[in-house]
Short mmCIF file of N, CA and C in Angstrom, two decimals:
data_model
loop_
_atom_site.label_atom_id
_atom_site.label_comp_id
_atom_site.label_asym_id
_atom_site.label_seq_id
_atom_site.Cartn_x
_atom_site.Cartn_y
_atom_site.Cartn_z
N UNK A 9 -27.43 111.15 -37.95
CA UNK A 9 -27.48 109.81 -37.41
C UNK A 9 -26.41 109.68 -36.31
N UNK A 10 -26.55 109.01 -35.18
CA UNK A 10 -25.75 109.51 -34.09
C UNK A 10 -24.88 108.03 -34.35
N UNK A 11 -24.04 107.60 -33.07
CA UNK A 11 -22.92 106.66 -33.62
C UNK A 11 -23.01 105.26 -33.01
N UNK A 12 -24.78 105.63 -32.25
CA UNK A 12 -25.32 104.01 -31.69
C UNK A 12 -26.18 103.85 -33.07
N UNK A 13 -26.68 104.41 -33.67
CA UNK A 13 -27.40 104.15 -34.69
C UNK A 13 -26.76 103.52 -36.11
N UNK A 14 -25.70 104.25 -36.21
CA UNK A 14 -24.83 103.54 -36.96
C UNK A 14 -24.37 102.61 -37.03
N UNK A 15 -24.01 102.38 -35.48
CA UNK A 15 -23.45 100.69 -35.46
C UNK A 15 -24.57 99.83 -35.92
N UNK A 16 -25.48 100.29 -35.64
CA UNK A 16 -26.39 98.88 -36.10
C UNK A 16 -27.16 98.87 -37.55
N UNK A 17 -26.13 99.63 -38.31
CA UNK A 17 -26.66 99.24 -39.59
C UNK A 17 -27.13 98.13 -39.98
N UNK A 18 -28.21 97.96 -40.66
CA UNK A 18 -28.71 96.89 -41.46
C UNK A 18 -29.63 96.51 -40.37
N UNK A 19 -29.64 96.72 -39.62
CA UNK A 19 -30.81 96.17 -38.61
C UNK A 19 -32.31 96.22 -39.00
N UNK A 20 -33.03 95.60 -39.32
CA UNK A 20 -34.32 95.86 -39.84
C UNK A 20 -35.25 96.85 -39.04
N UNK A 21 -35.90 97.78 -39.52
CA UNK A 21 -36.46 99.28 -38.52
C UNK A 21 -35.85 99.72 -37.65
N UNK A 22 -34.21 99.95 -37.87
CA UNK A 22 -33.59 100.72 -37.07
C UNK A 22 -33.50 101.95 -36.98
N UNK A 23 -33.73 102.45 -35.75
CA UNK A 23 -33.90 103.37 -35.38
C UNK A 23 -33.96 104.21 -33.88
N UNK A 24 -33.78 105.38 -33.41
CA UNK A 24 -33.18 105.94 -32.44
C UNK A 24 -34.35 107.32 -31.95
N UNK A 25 -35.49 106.18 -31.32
CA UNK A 25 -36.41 107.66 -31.15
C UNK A 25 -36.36 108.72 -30.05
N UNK A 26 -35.39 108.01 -29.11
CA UNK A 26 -34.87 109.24 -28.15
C UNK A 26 -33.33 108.99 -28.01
N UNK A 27 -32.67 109.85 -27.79
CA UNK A 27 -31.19 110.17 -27.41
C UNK A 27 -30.70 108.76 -26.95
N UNK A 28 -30.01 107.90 -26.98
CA UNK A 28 -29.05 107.16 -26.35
C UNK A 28 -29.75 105.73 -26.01
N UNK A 29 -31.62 105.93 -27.24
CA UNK A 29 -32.51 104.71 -27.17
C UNK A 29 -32.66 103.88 -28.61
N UNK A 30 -31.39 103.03 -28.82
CA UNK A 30 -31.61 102.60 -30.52
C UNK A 30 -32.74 101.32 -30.29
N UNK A 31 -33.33 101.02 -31.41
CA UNK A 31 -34.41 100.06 -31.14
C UNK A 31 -34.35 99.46 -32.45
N UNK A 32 -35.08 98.03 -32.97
CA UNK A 32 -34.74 97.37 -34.20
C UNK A 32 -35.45 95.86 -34.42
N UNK A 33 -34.90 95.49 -35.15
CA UNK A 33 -34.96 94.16 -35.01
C UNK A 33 -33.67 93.24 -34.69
N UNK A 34 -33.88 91.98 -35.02
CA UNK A 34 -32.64 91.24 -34.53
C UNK A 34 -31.07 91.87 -34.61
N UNK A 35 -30.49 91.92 -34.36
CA UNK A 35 -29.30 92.43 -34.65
C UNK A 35 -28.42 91.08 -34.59
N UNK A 36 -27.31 91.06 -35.67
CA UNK A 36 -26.39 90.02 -35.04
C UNK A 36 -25.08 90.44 -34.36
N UNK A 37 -23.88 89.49 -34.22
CA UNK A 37 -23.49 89.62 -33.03
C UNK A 37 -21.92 90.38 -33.31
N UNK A 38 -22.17 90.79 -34.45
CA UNK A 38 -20.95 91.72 -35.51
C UNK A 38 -21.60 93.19 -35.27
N UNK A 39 -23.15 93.31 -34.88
CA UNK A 39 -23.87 94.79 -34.48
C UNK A 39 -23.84 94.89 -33.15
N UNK A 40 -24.17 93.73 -32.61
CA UNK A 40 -24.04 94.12 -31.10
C UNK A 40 -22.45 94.50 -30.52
N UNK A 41 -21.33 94.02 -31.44
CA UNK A 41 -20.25 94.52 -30.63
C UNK A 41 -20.05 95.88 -31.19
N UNK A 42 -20.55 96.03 -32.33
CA UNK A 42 -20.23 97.68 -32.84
C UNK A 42 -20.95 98.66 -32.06
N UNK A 43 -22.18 98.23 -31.50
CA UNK A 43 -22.69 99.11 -30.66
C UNK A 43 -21.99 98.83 -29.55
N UNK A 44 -21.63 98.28 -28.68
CA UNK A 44 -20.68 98.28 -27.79
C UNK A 44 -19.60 99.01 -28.07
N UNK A 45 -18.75 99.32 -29.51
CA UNK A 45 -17.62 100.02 -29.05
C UNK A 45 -18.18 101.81 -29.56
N UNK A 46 -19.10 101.80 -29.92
CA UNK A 46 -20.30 102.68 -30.08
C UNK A 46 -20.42 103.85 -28.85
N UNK A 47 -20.41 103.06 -27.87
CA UNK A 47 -20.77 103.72 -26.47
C UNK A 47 -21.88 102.94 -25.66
N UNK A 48 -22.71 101.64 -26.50
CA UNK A 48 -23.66 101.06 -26.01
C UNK A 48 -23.57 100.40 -24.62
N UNK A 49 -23.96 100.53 -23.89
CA UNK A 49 -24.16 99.81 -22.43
C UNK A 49 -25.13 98.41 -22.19
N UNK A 50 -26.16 98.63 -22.72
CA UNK A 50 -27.42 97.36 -22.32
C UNK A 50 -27.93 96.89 -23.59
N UNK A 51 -28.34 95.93 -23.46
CA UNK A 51 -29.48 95.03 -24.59
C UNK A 51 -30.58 94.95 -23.56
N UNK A 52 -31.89 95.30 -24.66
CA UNK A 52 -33.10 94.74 -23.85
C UNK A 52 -33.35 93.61 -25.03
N UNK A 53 -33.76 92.79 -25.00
CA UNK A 53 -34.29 91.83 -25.84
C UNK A 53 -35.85 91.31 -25.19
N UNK A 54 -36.81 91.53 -26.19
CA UNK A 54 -37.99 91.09 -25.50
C UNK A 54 -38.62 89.86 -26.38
N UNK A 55 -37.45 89.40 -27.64
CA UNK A 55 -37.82 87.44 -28.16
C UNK A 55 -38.16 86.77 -27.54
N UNK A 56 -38.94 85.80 -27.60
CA UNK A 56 -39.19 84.78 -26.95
C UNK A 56 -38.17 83.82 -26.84
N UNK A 57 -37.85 82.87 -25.51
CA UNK A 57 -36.62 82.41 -25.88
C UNK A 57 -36.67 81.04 -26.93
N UNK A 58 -37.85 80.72 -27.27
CA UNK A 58 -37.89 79.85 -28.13
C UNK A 58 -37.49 80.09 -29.53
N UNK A 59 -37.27 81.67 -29.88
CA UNK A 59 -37.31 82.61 -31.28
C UNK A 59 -35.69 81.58 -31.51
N UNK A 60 -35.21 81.66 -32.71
CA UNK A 60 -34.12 81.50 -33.09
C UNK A 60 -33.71 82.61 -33.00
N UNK A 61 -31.86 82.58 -32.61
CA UNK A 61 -31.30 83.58 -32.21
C UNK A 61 -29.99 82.80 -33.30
N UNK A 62 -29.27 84.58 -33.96
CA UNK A 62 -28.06 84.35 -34.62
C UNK A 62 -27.11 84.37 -33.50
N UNK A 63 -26.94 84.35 -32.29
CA UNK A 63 -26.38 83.99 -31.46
C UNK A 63 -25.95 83.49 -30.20
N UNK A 64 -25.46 83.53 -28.90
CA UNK A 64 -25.93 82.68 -27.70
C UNK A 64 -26.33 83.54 -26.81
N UNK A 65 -27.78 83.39 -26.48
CA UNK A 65 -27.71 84.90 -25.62
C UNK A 65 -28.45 83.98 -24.42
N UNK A 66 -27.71 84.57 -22.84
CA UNK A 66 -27.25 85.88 -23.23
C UNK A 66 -25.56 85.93 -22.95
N UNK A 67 -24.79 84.88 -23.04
CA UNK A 67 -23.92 84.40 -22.89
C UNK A 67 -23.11 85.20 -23.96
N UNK A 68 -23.19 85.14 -25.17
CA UNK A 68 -22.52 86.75 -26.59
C UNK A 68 -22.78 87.53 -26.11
N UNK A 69 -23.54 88.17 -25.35
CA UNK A 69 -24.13 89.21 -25.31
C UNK A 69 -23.44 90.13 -23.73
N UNK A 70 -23.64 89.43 -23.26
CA UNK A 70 -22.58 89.80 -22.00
C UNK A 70 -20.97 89.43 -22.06
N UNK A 71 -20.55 88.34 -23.19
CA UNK A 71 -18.86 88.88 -23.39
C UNK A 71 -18.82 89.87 -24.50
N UNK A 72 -19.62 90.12 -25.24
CA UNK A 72 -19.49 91.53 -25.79
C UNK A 72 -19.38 92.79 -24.69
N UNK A 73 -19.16 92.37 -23.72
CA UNK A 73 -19.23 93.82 -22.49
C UNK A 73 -20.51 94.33 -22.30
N UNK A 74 -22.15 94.18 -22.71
CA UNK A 74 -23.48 94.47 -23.01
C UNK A 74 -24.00 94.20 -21.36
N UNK A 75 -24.35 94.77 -20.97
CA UNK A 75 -26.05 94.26 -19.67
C UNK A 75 -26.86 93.63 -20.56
N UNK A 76 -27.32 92.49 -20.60
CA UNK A 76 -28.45 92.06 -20.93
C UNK A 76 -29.50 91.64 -20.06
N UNK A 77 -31.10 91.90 -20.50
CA UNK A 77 -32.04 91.48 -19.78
C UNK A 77 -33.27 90.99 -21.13
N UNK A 78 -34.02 90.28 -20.44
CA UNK A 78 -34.40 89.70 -21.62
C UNK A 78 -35.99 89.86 -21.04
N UNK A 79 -37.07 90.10 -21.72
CA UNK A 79 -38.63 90.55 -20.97
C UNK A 79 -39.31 89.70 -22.20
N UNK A 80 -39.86 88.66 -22.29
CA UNK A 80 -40.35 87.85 -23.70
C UNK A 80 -41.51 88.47 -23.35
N UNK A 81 -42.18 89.14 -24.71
CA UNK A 81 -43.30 89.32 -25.49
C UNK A 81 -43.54 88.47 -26.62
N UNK A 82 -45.01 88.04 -26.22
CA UNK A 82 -45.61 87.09 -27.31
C UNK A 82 -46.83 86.88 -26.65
N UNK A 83 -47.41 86.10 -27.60
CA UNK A 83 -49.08 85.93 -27.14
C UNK A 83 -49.42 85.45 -25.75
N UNK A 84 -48.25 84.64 -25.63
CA UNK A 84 -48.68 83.80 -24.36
C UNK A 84 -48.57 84.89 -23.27
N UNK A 85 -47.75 86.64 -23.53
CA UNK A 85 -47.08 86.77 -22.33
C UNK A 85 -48.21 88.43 -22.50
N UNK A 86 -48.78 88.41 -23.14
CA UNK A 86 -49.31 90.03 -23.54
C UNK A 86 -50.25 90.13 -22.21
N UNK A 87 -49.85 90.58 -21.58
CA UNK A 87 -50.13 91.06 -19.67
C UNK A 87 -49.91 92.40 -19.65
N UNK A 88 -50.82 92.91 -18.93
CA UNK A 88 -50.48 94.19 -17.70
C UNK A 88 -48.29 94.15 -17.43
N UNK A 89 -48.39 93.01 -16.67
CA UNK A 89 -47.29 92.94 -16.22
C UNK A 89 -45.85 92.97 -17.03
N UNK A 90 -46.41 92.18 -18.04
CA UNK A 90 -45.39 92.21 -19.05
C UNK A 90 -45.09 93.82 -19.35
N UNK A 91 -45.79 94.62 -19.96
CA UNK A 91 -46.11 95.97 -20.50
C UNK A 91 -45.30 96.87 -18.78
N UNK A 92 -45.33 96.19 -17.86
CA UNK A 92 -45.26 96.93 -16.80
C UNK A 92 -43.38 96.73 -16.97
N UNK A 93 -43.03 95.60 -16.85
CA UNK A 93 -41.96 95.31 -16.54
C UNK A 93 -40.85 96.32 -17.80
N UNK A 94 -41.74 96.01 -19.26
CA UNK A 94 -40.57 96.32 -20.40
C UNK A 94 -40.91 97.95 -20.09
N UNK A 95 -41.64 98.80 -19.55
CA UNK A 95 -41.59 100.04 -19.42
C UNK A 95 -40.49 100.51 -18.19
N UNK A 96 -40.42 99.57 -17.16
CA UNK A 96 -39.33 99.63 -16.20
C UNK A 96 -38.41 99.63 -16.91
N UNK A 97 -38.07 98.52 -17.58
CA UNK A 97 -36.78 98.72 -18.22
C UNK A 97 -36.32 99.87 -18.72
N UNK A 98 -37.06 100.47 -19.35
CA UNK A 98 -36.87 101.42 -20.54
C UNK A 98 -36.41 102.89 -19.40
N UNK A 99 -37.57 102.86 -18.59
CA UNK A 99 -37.01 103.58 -16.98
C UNK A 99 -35.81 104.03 -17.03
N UNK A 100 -35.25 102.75 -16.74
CA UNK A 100 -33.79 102.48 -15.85
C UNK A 100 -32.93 102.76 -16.65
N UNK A 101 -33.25 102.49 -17.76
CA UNK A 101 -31.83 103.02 -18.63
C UNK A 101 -31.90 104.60 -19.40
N UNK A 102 -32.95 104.80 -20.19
CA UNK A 102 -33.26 105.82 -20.72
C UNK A 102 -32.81 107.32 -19.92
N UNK A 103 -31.69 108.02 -20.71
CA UNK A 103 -31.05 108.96 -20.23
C UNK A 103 -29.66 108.56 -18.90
N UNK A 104 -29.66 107.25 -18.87
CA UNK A 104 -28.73 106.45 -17.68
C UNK A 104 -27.45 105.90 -18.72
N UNK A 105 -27.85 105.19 -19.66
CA UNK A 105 -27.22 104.70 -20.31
C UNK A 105 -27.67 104.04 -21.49
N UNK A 106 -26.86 103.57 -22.62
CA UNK A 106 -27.12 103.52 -24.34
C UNK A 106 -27.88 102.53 -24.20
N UNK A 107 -29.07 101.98 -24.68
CA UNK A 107 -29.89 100.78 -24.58
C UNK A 107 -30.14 100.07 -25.99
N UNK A 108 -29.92 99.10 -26.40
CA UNK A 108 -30.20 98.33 -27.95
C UNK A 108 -31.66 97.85 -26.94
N UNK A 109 -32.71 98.02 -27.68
CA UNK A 109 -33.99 97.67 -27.45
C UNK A 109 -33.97 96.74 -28.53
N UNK A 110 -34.46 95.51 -28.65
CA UNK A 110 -34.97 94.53 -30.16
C UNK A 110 -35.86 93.30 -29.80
N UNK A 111 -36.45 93.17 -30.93
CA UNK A 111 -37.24 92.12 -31.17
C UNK A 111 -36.88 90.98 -32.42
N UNK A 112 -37.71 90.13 -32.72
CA UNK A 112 -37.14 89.94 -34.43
C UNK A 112 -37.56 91.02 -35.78
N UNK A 113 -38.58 92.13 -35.58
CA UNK A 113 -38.68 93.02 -36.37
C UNK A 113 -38.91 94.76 -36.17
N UNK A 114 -38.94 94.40 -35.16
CA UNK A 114 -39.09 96.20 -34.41
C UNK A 114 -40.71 95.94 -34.04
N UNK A 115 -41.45 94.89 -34.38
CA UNK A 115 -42.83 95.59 -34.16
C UNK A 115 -43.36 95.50 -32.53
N UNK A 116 -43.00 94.42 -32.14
CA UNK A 116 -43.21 94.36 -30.57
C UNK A 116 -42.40 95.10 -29.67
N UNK A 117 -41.02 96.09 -30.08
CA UNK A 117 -40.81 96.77 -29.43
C UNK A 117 -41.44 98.08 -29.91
N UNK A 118 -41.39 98.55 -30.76
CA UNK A 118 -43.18 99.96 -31.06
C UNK A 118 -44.22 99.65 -30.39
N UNK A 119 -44.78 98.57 -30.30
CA UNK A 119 -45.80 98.74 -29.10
C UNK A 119 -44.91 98.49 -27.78
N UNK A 120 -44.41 97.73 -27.56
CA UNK A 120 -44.00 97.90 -25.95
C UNK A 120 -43.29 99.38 -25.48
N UNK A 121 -43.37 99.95 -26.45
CA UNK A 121 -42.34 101.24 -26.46
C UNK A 121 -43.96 102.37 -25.92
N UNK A 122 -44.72 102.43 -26.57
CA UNK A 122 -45.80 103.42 -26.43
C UNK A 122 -46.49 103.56 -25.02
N UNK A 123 -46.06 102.68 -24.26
CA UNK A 123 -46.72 103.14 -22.42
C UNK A 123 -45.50 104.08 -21.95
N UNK A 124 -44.49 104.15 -22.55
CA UNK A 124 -43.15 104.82 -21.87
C UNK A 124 -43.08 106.12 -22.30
N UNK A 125 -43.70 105.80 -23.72
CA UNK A 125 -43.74 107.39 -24.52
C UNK A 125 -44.79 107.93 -24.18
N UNK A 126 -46.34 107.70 -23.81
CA UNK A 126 -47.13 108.40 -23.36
C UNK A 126 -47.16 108.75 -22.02
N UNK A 127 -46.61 107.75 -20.78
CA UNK A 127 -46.87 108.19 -19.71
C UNK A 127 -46.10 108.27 -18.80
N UNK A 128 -44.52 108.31 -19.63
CA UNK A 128 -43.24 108.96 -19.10
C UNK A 128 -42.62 110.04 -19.87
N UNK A 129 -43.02 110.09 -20.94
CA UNK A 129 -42.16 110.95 -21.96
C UNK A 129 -43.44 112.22 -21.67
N UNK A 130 -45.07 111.68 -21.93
CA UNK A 130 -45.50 112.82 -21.61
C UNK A 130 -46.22 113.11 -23.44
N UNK A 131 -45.73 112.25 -24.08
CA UNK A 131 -46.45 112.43 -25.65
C UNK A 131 -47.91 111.70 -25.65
N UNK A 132 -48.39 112.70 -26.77
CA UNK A 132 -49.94 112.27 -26.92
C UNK A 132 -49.70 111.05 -27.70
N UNK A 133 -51.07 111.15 -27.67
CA UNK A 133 -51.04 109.37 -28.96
C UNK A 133 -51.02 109.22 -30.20
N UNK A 134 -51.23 110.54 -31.22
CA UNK A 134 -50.84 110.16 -32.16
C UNK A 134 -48.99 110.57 -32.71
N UNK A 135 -48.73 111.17 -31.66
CA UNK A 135 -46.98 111.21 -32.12
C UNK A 135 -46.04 110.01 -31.04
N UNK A 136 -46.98 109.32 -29.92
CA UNK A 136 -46.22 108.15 -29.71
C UNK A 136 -46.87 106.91 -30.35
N UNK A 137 -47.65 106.70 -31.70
CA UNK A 137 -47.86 106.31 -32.49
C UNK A 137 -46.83 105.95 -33.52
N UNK A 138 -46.64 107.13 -33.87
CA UNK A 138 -45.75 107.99 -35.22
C UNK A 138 -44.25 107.26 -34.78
N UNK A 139 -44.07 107.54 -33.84
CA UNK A 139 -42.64 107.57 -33.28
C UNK A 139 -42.77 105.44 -33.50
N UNK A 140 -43.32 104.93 -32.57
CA UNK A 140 -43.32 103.46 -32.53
C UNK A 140 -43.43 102.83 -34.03
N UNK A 141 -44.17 103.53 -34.90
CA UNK A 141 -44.40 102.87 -36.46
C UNK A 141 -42.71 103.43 -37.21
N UNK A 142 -42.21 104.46 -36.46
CA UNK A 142 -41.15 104.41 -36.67
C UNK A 142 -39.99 103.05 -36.15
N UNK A 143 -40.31 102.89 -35.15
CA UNK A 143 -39.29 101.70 -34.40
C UNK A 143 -39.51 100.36 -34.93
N UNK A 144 -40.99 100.09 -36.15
CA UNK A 144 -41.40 99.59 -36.68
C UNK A 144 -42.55 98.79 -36.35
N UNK A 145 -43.07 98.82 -35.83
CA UNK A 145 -44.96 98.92 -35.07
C UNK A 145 -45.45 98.96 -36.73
N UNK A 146 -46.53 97.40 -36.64
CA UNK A 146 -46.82 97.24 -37.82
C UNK A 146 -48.23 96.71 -37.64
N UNK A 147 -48.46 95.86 -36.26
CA UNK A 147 -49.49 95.05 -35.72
C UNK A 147 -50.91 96.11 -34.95
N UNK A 148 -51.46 95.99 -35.43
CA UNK A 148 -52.77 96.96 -34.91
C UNK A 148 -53.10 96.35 -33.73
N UNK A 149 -53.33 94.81 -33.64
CA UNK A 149 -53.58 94.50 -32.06
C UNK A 149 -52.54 94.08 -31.10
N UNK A 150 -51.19 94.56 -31.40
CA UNK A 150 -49.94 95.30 -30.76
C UNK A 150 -50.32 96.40 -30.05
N UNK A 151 -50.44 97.51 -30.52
CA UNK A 151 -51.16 98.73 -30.85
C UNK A 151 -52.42 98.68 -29.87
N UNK A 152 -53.24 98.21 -30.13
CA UNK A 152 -54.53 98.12 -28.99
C UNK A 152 -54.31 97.97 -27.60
N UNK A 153 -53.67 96.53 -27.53
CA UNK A 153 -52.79 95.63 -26.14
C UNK A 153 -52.28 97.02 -25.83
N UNK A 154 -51.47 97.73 -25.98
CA UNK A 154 -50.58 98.71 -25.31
C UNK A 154 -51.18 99.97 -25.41
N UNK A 155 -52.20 100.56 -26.28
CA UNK A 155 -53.03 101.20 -25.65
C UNK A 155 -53.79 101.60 -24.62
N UNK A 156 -54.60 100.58 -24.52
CA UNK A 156 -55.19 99.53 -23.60
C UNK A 156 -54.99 99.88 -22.40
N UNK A 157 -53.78 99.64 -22.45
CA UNK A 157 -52.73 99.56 -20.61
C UNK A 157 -52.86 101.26 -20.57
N UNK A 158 -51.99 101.89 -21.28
CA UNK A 158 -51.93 103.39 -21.28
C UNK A 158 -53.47 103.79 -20.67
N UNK A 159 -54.66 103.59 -21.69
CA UNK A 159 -55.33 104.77 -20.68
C UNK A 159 -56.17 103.99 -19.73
N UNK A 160 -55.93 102.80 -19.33
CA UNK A 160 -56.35 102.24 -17.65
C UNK A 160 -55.33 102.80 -16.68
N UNK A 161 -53.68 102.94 -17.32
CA UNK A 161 -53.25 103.83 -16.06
C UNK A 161 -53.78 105.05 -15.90
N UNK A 162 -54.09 105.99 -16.59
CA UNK A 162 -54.19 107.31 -16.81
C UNK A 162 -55.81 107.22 -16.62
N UNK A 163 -56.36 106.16 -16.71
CA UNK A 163 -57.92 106.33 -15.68
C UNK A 163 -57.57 105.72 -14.09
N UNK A 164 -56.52 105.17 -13.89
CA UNK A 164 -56.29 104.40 -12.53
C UNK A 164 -55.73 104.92 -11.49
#
């Protein structure tokens, strides 16, 4: 277990499916500074900002020393674009610097996670499956939505 993963003990489906990429659910704001002295660099948060938050974001989140950016996934937002933007993210930091990826349970970041793993990482679909039900991907039409996108790029 490496020592971004650790910090965020207790995090619900925490977990670290590539090098220096921890992902989860909510974290509070006693995990987010441990991952900060961790080595962590960024928060992606993709809650809605209506979600209740255990803290002020992104106002905690940036005096914890953190980059924060925030990409809301939810029904209203399940787009091309959306899927486009949280795979940028993942881009920009992945192998750049430590990223806390979260949602409120890991499951919307397992699917938002699977366009990055198939058509940047280069994995087939049933081990960037495997990997996202790891990050905690629980929703089958999560799962579809981000499918979906994957092979219209890879027909486009």
């Amino acid at each position: 277990m490496s020592q971004l993963l650790d910090a965020i003990q207790g995090v619900v489906n925490a977990a670290e499916p590539l090098p220096g990429l921890v992902t989860g659910g909510q974290p509070s704001l006693a995990q987010l500074q441990a991952f900060k002295r961790a080595g962590g660099q960024a928060v992606l948060d993709i809650r809605d900002p209506m979600e209740p938050q255990p803290f002020r974001t992104p106002d905690d989140v940036t005096a914890a020393g953190l980059e924060y950016a925030r990409i809301p996934v939810s029904a209203a937002t399940r787009t091309d674009a959306t899927l486009a933007a949280v795979r940028a993210a993942v881009q920009s930091a992945v192998g750049k610097k430590a990223l806390l990826f979260y949602c409120n349970s890991g499951n919307r970041v397992g699917a938002t996670l699977v366009p990055y793993l198939m058509l940047d990482r280069g994995m087939d679909e049933t081990t960037a499956v495997e990997l996202a039900m790891q990050c905690g991907l629980r929703s089958a039409e999560q799962l579809e939505w981000a499918l979906d996108f994957v092979h219209r790029q890879d027909n486009g």
